[in-house]
Short mmCIF file of C-alpha atoms and ligand atoms in Angstrom, two decimals:
data_model
loop_
_atom_site.label_atom_id
_atom_site.label_comp_id
_atom_site.label_asym_id
_atom_site.label_seq_id
_atom_site.Cartn_x
_atom_site.Cartn_y
_atom_site.Cartn_z
CA MET A 1 23.53 -6.23 -2.50
CA ALA A 2 19.82 -6.75 -3.19
CA GLU A 3 18.86 -8.02 -6.64
CA THR A 4 16.95 -5.69 -8.92
CA LYS A 5 13.18 -5.94 -8.68
CA ALA A 6 10.74 -4.99 -11.45
CA LEU A 7 8.46 -2.01 -10.93
CA ASP A 8 4.92 -2.94 -12.01
CA LYS A 9 2.16 -0.33 -12.24
CA ARG A 10 -0.45 -2.99 -11.43
CA ALA A 11 1.20 -3.59 -8.05
CA LEU A 12 1.19 0.12 -7.13
CA TYR A 13 -1.54 2.59 -6.24
CA ARG A 14 -2.21 5.23 -8.89
CA PHE A 15 -2.80 8.49 -7.02
CA PRO A 16 -6.33 9.80 -7.69
CA TRP A 17 -5.17 13.40 -8.14
CA SER A 18 -6.43 15.54 -11.00
CA MET A 19 -6.24 19.08 -12.37
CA ASN A 20 -8.92 20.39 -9.99
CA ASP A 21 -8.48 18.10 -6.99
CA ASN A 22 -4.80 17.92 -6.25
CA PRO A 23 -3.06 18.04 -2.87
CA ILE A 24 -0.49 20.60 -4.01
CA GLY A 25 -0.85 24.25 -4.97
CA TRP A 26 2.38 25.53 -6.53
CA LEU A 27 2.94 29.21 -5.81
CA GLU A 28 5.89 31.15 -7.24
CA ILE A 29 6.41 34.41 -5.39
CA THR A 30 9.63 35.58 -7.06
CA ASP A 31 11.97 34.53 -9.84
CA ILE A 32 15.05 36.03 -8.19
CA CYS A 33 17.52 33.51 -6.79
CA ASN A 34 20.84 33.57 -4.93
CA LEU A 35 22.13 30.42 -6.67
CA HIS A 36 22.41 29.17 -10.25
CA CYS A 37 21.59 25.46 -10.08
CA GLU A 38 22.30 23.46 -13.21
CA GLY A 39 18.85 21.81 -13.32
CA CYS A 40 16.77 24.93 -12.56
CA TYR A 41 13.59 25.62 -14.57
CA ARG A 42 13.34 29.31 -13.81
CA GLN A 43 15.20 32.44 -14.82
CA THR A 44 14.85 36.02 -13.66
CA LEU A 45 12.35 37.83 -15.89
CA SER A 46 9.86 39.53 -13.58
CA LYS A 47 11.42 39.63 -10.03
CA HIS A 48 9.30 39.73 -6.82
CA LYS A 49 5.52 39.60 -7.15
CA THR A 50 3.52 42.06 -5.03
CA LEU A 51 1.64 40.85 -1.96
CA GLU A 52 -1.60 41.66 -3.74
CA GLU A 53 -0.67 39.51 -6.76
CA ILE A 54 0.40 36.68 -4.46
CA ARG A 55 -2.85 36.78 -2.48
CA GLU A 56 -4.82 36.57 -5.74
CA GLU A 57 -2.77 33.56 -6.85
CA VAL A 58 -3.26 31.81 -3.51
CA LEU A 59 -7.03 32.29 -3.80
CA PHE A 60 -6.97 31.12 -7.43
CA LEU A 61 -5.04 27.97 -6.47
CA LYS A 62 -7.32 27.38 -3.49
CA ARG A 63 -10.35 27.56 -5.76
CA TRP A 64 -9.06 25.57 -8.74
CA ARG A 65 -6.68 23.05 -7.12
CA ASN A 66 -8.33 22.25 -3.75
CA PRO A 67 -4.86 21.94 -2.20
CA ASP A 68 -3.91 20.49 1.18
CA ASN A 69 -0.55 22.25 1.04
CA MET A 70 0.85 25.24 -0.81
CA SER A 71 4.43 24.84 -2.06
CA ILE A 72 5.96 28.33 -1.87
CA ALA A 73 8.58 28.33 -4.59
CA GLY A 74 10.54 30.61 -6.87
CA GLY A 75 13.27 31.64 -7.49
CA GLU A 76 14.31 31.65 -3.88
CA PRO A 77 11.23 32.46 -1.76
CA LEU A 78 13.25 33.46 1.31
CA LEU A 79 14.47 36.49 -0.66
CA HIS A 80 10.94 37.89 -0.88
CA PRO A 81 10.69 40.75 1.66
CA GLN A 82 7.12 39.77 2.65
CA ILE A 83 7.67 36.03 3.04
CA ILE A 84 6.28 36.05 6.61
CA GLU A 85 3.02 37.72 5.53
CA ILE A 86 2.73 35.29 2.61
CA VAL A 87 3.09 32.25 4.89
CA ALA A 88 0.55 33.74 7.33
CA PHE A 89 -1.96 34.42 4.53
CA ILE A 90 -1.73 30.83 3.25
CA ARG A 91 -2.23 29.46 6.77
CA GLN A 92 -5.28 31.73 7.20
CA GLN A 93 -6.78 29.98 4.17
CA GLY A 94 -6.56 26.63 6.01
CA ILE A 95 -3.74 25.41 3.74
CA LYS A 96 -0.37 24.06 4.97
CA PRO A 97 2.43 26.39 3.78
CA ILE A 98 5.60 24.51 2.72
CA LEU A 99 8.70 26.47 1.77
CA LEU A 100 10.81 25.19 -1.15
CA THR A 101 14.21 26.73 -0.61
CA ASN A 102 17.95 26.34 -1.04
CA ALA A 103 18.12 27.53 2.61
CA ILE A 104 21.09 29.86 2.06
CA ALA A 105 19.10 32.75 3.56
CA LEU A 106 17.68 30.64 6.39
CA THR A 107 18.66 31.75 9.90
CA PRO A 108 17.38 30.53 13.28
CA ASP A 109 15.53 33.84 13.75
CA THR A 110 13.79 33.63 10.35
CA LEU A 111 12.96 30.03 11.10
CA ARG A 112 11.19 30.95 14.34
CA GLU A 113 9.30 33.80 12.63
CA LEU A 114 8.20 31.47 9.83
CA LYS A 115 6.97 28.92 12.35
CA ARG A 116 5.03 31.59 14.27
CA ALA A 117 3.43 32.66 10.97
CA GLY A 118 2.17 29.09 10.46
CA LEU A 119 4.77 27.40 8.28
CA ALA A 120 4.19 23.61 8.14
CA GLY A 121 7.55 22.56 6.75
CA PHE A 122 10.43 22.81 4.35
CA THR A 123 11.62 21.13 1.22
CA ILE A 124 15.30 22.04 1.04
CA HIS A 125 17.10 21.60 -2.26
CA ILE A 126 20.73 20.57 -1.87
CA ASP A 127 22.84 18.77 -4.44
CA SER A 128 26.37 18.79 -5.74
CA HIS A 129 25.52 20.55 -9.07
CA GLN A 130 24.28 23.75 -7.45
CA ASN A 131 27.65 25.48 -7.47
CA ARG A 132 27.23 26.67 -3.89
CA PRO A 133 30.08 28.94 -2.88
CA GLY A 134 32.56 26.81 -0.93
CA TRP A 135 30.96 23.52 -1.98
CA GLN A 136 32.01 23.21 -5.63
CA GLY A 137 33.54 19.90 -6.63
CA ARG A 138 32.31 18.12 -3.50
CA SER A 139 30.39 14.85 -3.60
CA GLU A 140 26.81 14.13 -2.51
CA ALA A 141 28.20 12.37 0.57
CA GLU A 142 30.11 15.54 1.46
CA HIS A 143 26.95 17.60 0.94
CA ASN A 144 25.33 15.51 3.70
CA GLU A 145 27.22 17.78 6.09
CA LEU A 146 25.24 20.73 4.73
CA ARG A 147 21.97 18.76 4.85
CA GLN A 148 22.77 17.89 8.46
CA HIS A 149 23.35 21.55 9.32
CA TYR A 150 19.86 22.53 8.17
CA ALA A 151 18.17 19.40 9.56
CA ASP A 152 19.64 20.23 12.99
CA MET A 153 18.70 23.90 12.75
CA ILE A 154 15.06 23.03 11.98
CA ALA A 155 14.91 20.24 14.58
CA GLU A 156 16.10 22.73 17.19
CA VAL A 157 12.96 24.83 16.61
CA GLY A 158 10.82 21.68 16.28
CA GLY A 159 7.38 20.98 14.85
CA LEU A 160 8.33 21.55 11.19
CA TYR A 161 8.17 18.83 8.55
CA THR A 162 11.58 18.59 6.83
CA VAL A 163 12.23 17.11 3.39
CA PHE A 164 15.45 17.29 1.36
CA ASN A 165 15.37 17.10 -2.40
CA SER A 166 18.15 16.82 -4.94
CA THR A 167 18.46 16.64 -8.70
CA VAL A 168 19.94 13.38 -9.99
CA TYR A 169 22.35 13.61 -12.93
CA PRO A 170 23.88 10.66 -14.79
CA SER A 171 27.14 11.57 -13.03
CA THR A 172 25.57 11.51 -9.54
CA TYR A 173 23.28 8.47 -9.95
CA HIS A 174 25.77 6.23 -8.15
CA GLU A 175 25.72 8.62 -5.15
CA ILE A 176 21.99 8.22 -4.39
CA GLY A 177 22.85 5.54 -1.82
CA ASP A 178 24.99 8.01 0.14
CA VAL A 179 22.02 10.34 0.56
CA VAL A 180 19.64 7.48 1.44
CA ARG A 181 22.05 6.13 4.09
CA TRP A 182 22.38 9.60 5.62
CA GLY A 183 18.59 10.05 5.69
CA ARG A 184 18.11 6.62 7.26
CA GLN A 185 20.50 7.52 10.11
CA HIS A 186 18.54 10.71 10.84
CA ILE A 187 14.95 9.56 10.49
CA ASP A 188 14.07 11.57 13.60
CA ARG A 189 14.69 14.86 11.77
CA VAL A 190 14.75 13.96 8.07
CA HIS A 191 11.10 13.32 7.28
CA GLY A 192 11.47 12.80 3.56
CA LEU A 193 13.83 12.63 0.59
CA VAL A 194 12.96 13.53 -2.99
CA PHE A 195 15.07 12.73 -6.06
CA ILE A 196 14.35 14.66 -9.27
CA THR A 197 15.87 13.29 -12.45
CA TYR A 198 17.64 15.95 -14.54
CA ARG A 199 16.31 16.80 -18.01
CA THR A 200 17.44 19.36 -20.56
CA ALA A 201 16.80 20.28 -24.19
CA THR A 202 19.84 20.52 -26.46
CA THR A 203 20.37 23.33 -28.95
CA GLU A 204 23.17 21.69 -30.94
CA ASP A 205 20.93 19.23 -32.75
CA THR A 206 17.36 20.40 -32.08
CA VAL A 207 15.23 23.48 -32.61
CA GLY A 208 12.18 24.72 -30.72
CA LEU A 209 8.92 25.45 -32.52
CA ASP A 210 6.12 27.58 -31.08
CA ALA A 211 2.40 26.92 -31.58
CA GLY A 212 2.57 28.52 -35.05
CA SER A 213 5.55 26.31 -36.05
CA HIS A 214 7.92 29.29 -35.94
CA VAL A 215 11.47 28.51 -34.91
CA VAL A 216 12.36 30.09 -31.55
CA ASP A 217 15.66 30.49 -29.79
CA LEU A 218 15.75 27.49 -27.45
CA SER A 219 18.92 28.74 -25.80
CA GLN A 220 16.85 31.41 -23.99
CA LEU A 221 15.48 28.69 -21.70
CA SER A 222 17.41 27.84 -18.55
CA TYR A 223 16.54 24.19 -19.19
CA SER A 224 18.39 24.02 -22.48
CA THR A 225 22.05 23.35 -23.04
CA GLU A 226 24.16 23.21 -26.17
CA HIS A 227 25.22 19.59 -25.88
CA PHE A 228 24.22 16.66 -23.66
CA ASP A 229 24.74 13.12 -24.88
CA GLU A 230 24.44 11.09 -21.68
CA ALA A 231 21.41 8.87 -21.02
CA PHE A 232 19.02 10.58 -18.60
CA VAL A 233 18.39 8.76 -15.34
CA THR A 234 14.83 7.38 -15.10
CA GLY A 235 12.53 7.13 -12.07
CA PRO A 236 12.60 3.29 -12.00
CA GLU A 237 16.42 3.44 -11.98
CA VAL A 238 16.29 5.67 -8.90
CA VAL A 239 13.94 3.12 -7.28
CA GLN A 240 16.60 0.44 -7.86
CA ALA A 241 19.36 2.63 -6.40
CA ILE A 242 17.32 3.21 -3.22
CA TYR A 243 16.36 -0.47 -3.05
CA GLN A 244 20.02 -1.54 -3.36
CA THR A 245 20.83 0.68 -0.36
CA GLU A 246 17.74 -0.12 1.70
CA PRO A 247 16.25 -3.53 0.73
CA SER A 248 13.13 -2.96 2.85
CA TYR A 249 12.22 0.01 0.65
CA TRP A 250 9.63 -0.33 -2.06
CA PRO A 251 7.32 2.35 -3.48
CA ALA A 252 3.58 2.35 -2.91
CA GLY A 253 2.10 4.78 -5.43
CA TYR A 254 2.76 6.49 -8.75
CA LEU A 255 1.65 8.94 -11.41
CA GLY A 256 2.26 7.93 -15.01
CA GLY A 257 2.93 10.06 -18.06
CA THR A 258 0.62 12.07 -20.31
CA LEU A 259 1.87 10.42 -23.52
CA ARG A 260 3.55 7.13 -22.71
CA HIS A 261 1.67 4.22 -21.17
CA ASP A 262 4.82 2.85 -19.54
CA SER A 263 6.42 5.91 -17.97
CA PHE A 264 6.66 6.51 -14.23
CA LYS A 265 6.64 10.22 -13.50
CA TRP A 266 6.00 10.39 -9.76
CA ILE A 267 6.92 7.43 -7.61
CA ALA A 268 6.09 7.71 -3.92
CA GLY A 269 6.60 5.57 -0.87
CA ALA A 270 7.54 5.76 2.80
CA LEU A 271 9.96 3.89 5.01
CA ILE A 272 8.86 2.78 8.48
CA GLY A 273 11.55 2.82 11.15
CA ASN A 274 13.19 4.45 14.12
CA GLU A 275 16.75 5.31 15.14
CA HIS A 276 17.57 1.60 15.41
CA GLY A 277 16.77 0.81 11.81
CA ILE A 278 14.23 0.57 9.02
CA TYR A 279 11.57 -2.15 9.41
CA GLY A 280 9.88 -1.88 6.03
CA SER A 281 7.74 0.29 3.79
CA VAL A 282 4.17 1.47 3.53
CA GLY A 283 2.37 -0.54 0.85
CA PRO A 284 -0.18 0.47 -1.79
CA ARG A 285 -3.21 -0.51 0.31
CA ALA A 286 -2.26 1.78 3.21
CA MET A 287 -1.34 4.55 0.75
CA GLU A 288 -4.80 4.25 -0.82
CA LEU A 289 -6.52 4.27 2.57
CA ALA A 290 -4.58 7.38 3.63
CA GLN A 291 -5.69 9.27 0.49
CA VAL A 292 -9.31 8.17 0.70
CA VAL A 293 -9.71 8.77 4.44
CA HIS A 294 -8.02 12.20 4.23
CA HIS A 295 -10.27 13.18 1.36
CA PHE A 296 -13.40 11.87 3.12
CA PHE A 297 -12.78 13.70 6.38
CA ARG A 298 -10.77 16.75 5.27
CA GLY A 299 -11.96 17.16 1.68
CA THR A 300 -8.45 17.16 0.18
CA TYR A 301 -5.91 14.61 -0.96
CA LEU A 302 -2.59 14.37 0.85
CA ALA A 303 1.01 14.97 -0.27
CA TYR A 304 2.74 16.20 2.91
CA LEU A 305 2.16 14.70 6.34
CA SER A 306 1.90 17.05 9.33
CA GLN A 307 4.35 14.98 11.32
CA SER A 308 6.53 11.93 10.78
CA ARG A 309 6.21 10.49 14.29
CA ILE A 310 3.23 8.20 13.89
CA GLY A 311 3.96 5.56 16.54
CA ALA A 312 3.37 1.83 16.56
CA LYS A 313 -0.33 2.40 15.75
CA VAL A 314 0.72 2.33 12.10
CA PHE A 315 1.09 -1.44 12.52
CA ALA A 316 -2.70 -1.70 12.95
CA LEU A 317 -2.75 -1.25 9.16
CA SER A 318 -1.19 -4.73 8.96
CA LEU A 319 -4.80 -5.91 8.69
CA ILE A 320 -5.09 -4.47 5.20
CA ASP A 321 -1.54 -3.94 4.00
CA PRO A 322 0.89 -6.87 3.56
CA ALA A 323 3.90 -4.53 3.34
CA ILE A 324 3.08 -3.02 6.74
CA ARG A 325 2.45 -6.54 8.10
CA ALA A 326 6.00 -7.50 7.09
CA ALA A 327 7.38 -4.33 8.75
CA ALA A 328 5.39 -5.08 11.94
CA GLY A 329 6.90 -8.59 12.03
CA ARG A 330 10.45 -7.21 11.77
CA TRP A 331 9.73 -4.61 14.45
CA LEU A 332 8.30 -7.24 16.83
CA ARG A 333 11.33 -9.49 16.38
CA ASP A 334 13.59 -6.50 17.05
CA VAL A 335 11.66 -5.58 20.22
CA LEU A 336 11.85 -9.18 21.47
CA ARG A 337 15.63 -9.11 21.05
CA HIS A 338 15.99 -5.54 22.40
CA PRO A 339 13.02 -4.73 24.69
CA MET A 340 14.12 -1.10 25.16
CA HIS A 341 13.44 -0.50 21.46
CA LEU A 342 9.75 -0.61 22.34
CA PHE A 343 10.14 2.96 23.62
CA SER A 344 11.69 4.33 20.41
CA PRO A 345 8.96 6.12 18.47
CA ILE A 346 8.10 4.67 15.09
CA ARG A 347 8.41 7.19 12.26
CA LEU A 348 7.72 7.48 8.56
CA GLN A 349 10.28 8.81 6.12
CA THR A 350 8.77 9.54 2.72
CA MET A 351 10.67 8.76 -0.49
CA GLY A 352 9.67 10.65 -3.60
CA ILE A 353 11.02 10.37 -7.13
CA ILE A 354 10.13 12.74 -9.97
CA GLN A 355 11.04 12.02 -13.56
CA ALA A 356 10.87 15.37 -15.29
CA PRO A 357 9.46 15.82 -18.85
CA ASP A 358 10.80 13.53 -21.58
CA VAL A 359 10.82 14.81 -25.15
CA GLN A 360 9.37 12.20 -27.53
CA PRO A 361 10.49 11.56 -31.12
CA ASP A 362 7.59 13.68 -32.46
CA GLY A 363 8.76 16.70 -30.42
CA ARG A 364 6.07 16.60 -27.75
CA ALA A 365 6.98 16.04 -24.10
CA ASP A 366 5.70 13.24 -21.87
CA MET A 367 4.62 15.17 -18.76
CA CYS A 368 3.43 14.03 -15.33
CA ASP A 369 -0.17 12.83 -15.57
CA SER A 370 -2.27 15.04 -13.23
CA CYS A 371 0.78 17.25 -12.67
CA PRO A 372 0.94 18.10 -8.96
CA ASP A 373 3.07 21.18 -9.57
CA MET A 374 0.78 23.22 -11.81
CA THR A 375 0.99 26.90 -11.17
CA PHE A 376 -0.76 30.16 -12.01
CA TRP A 377 0.18 31.88 -15.23
CA ASN A 378 -1.85 34.62 -16.85
CA GLY A 379 -5.17 33.51 -15.36
CA THR A 380 -4.72 29.81 -16.03
CA LEU A 381 -2.86 26.72 -14.80
CA VAL A 382 0.38 25.58 -16.44
CA ASN A 383 3.06 22.99 -15.63
CA SER A 384 5.54 24.93 -13.49
CA CYS A 385 8.53 23.08 -15.00
CA ARG A 386 7.69 24.61 -18.39
CA MET A 387 6.31 28.01 -17.41
CA ASP A 388 9.25 29.83 -18.96
CA GLU A 389 8.06 28.65 -22.38
CA TYR A 390 4.83 30.58 -21.72
CA ARG A 391 6.70 33.56 -20.29
CA LEU A 392 9.16 33.78 -23.18
CA PHE A 393 7.26 32.39 -26.17
CA GLY A 394 3.58 32.55 -25.16
CA GLY A 395 3.02 28.77 -24.93
CA LEU A 396 4.51 25.31 -24.98
CA LEU A 397 7.15 24.50 -27.56
CA THR A 398 7.76 21.32 -29.49
CA VAL A 399 11.36 20.30 -29.95
CA VAL A 400 12.40 18.68 -33.23
CA GLU A 401 15.69 17.54 -34.69
CA LYS A 402 17.30 20.13 -36.96
CA GLY A 403 17.16 17.83 -40.01
CA LYS A 404 13.47 17.14 -39.50
CA GLN A 405 12.78 20.87 -39.23
CA ALA A 406 14.42 21.41 -42.63
CA VAL A 407 12.17 18.71 -44.12
CA ARG A 408 9.11 20.26 -42.46
CA GLU A 409 9.98 23.74 -43.82
CA MET A 410 10.50 22.29 -47.32
CA ARG A 411 7.10 20.54 -47.19
CA GLU A 412 5.39 23.73 -46.01
CA THR A 413 7.00 25.75 -48.83
CA GLN A 414 5.95 23.17 -51.40
CA ALA A 415 2.41 23.12 -50.01
CA GLU A 416 1.99 26.91 -50.39
CA PRO A 417 -0.59 27.71 -53.12
CA ALA A 418 1.03 29.01 -56.30
CA GLY A 419 0.68 32.73 -57.05
CA GLU A 420 0.31 33.78 -53.41
CA SER A 421 3.21 35.98 -52.44
S1 SF4 B 501 4.93 17.99 -15.23
FE1 SF4 B 501 4.43 18.95 -13.26
S2 SF4 B 501 5.07 17.54 -11.68
FE2 SF4 B 501 6.05 16.90 -13.59
S3 SF4 B 501 8.05 17.86 -13.54
FE3 SF4 B 501 6.68 19.25 -14.62
S4 SF4 B 501 5.84 20.66 -13.06
FE4 SF4 B 501 6.79 18.92 -11.99
#
């Protein structure tokens, strides 16, 4: 087992993304879903949006986000009756459409139609806390069978970028390695893995306050639960779990938090390998070059590649990137031992980690700096993970301990000018 290795922001590339120049446009086309995942941020309040509303949102995001790709999310976007037209409209705007789905409604016929409409790829959410019919009580390793089913179905059609994401709970942290090992074995059709660390607000010991300090019913939010006393998994802990499984993995870039100087909110990297094994990882220098060159020539930053098969030309980046140089050395030694491996295409497999909002002692939440998943709400941009606070309560909440709220109320009462009633 590899030893743990410290994650140092100074040794990583900080992505240059911002509110108005961000590779991702986050588009929610429905809030209806056919599953009830434990870690979901959305509940059904408004149902399917009309095609007209969706087109307006796409144009808004195109104007104010400058996206390279549009993440079509929900709810479950495959349930929207006009999903094909939506994908086609996004492609007509010169933006890569990526479908974020649980894939339950995905069939080979729909897949072909989506590809014809211009779909660039999928991010398929599968994890063991989704309560999928027939899959309850089964481990992450067992869910690899389901991941494999969809990876094969998409590979059959070909030409679509395929990422699998899963929410990581304290109880499933030790199973991250099972998913990484599965992905490593199928690098030809699994182009990326994303791990999202579970967060929730608790109603037993905290209350939510709106912008006017009024107490609101926190239990209305899907991301609240009565009681949760386990320690949340952090992004750097997920890095260690991947590293223990694949010692040639190390991240290349990050986004920090909006409040804490030391938080890691997005951690991104990519493995370099082929069906014979993993040779190493992309380093921060190559990650920086990819962002800068893409922005220079295409005018946008980059979050999703168009294809994972990049070939041995990636090793030319050895000149500027020591991590790629190390991978090139391992690949060369492998080819000298097994000359036929020279003909196995070199691929990238991206590794993403997202550490969702962390509530701080003062009740505010540490969010992702330059949030890549901001979405349209009421003519403005909001963090999609907290949009239900806007939809239900008109804005972001602060969460405070019940005792502290009592003290705050007492202070406010005492501060009221005498005689005013
Ligand atoms: S702050 Fe943005 S990127 Fe981070 S979890 Fe929330 S929506 Fe996602």
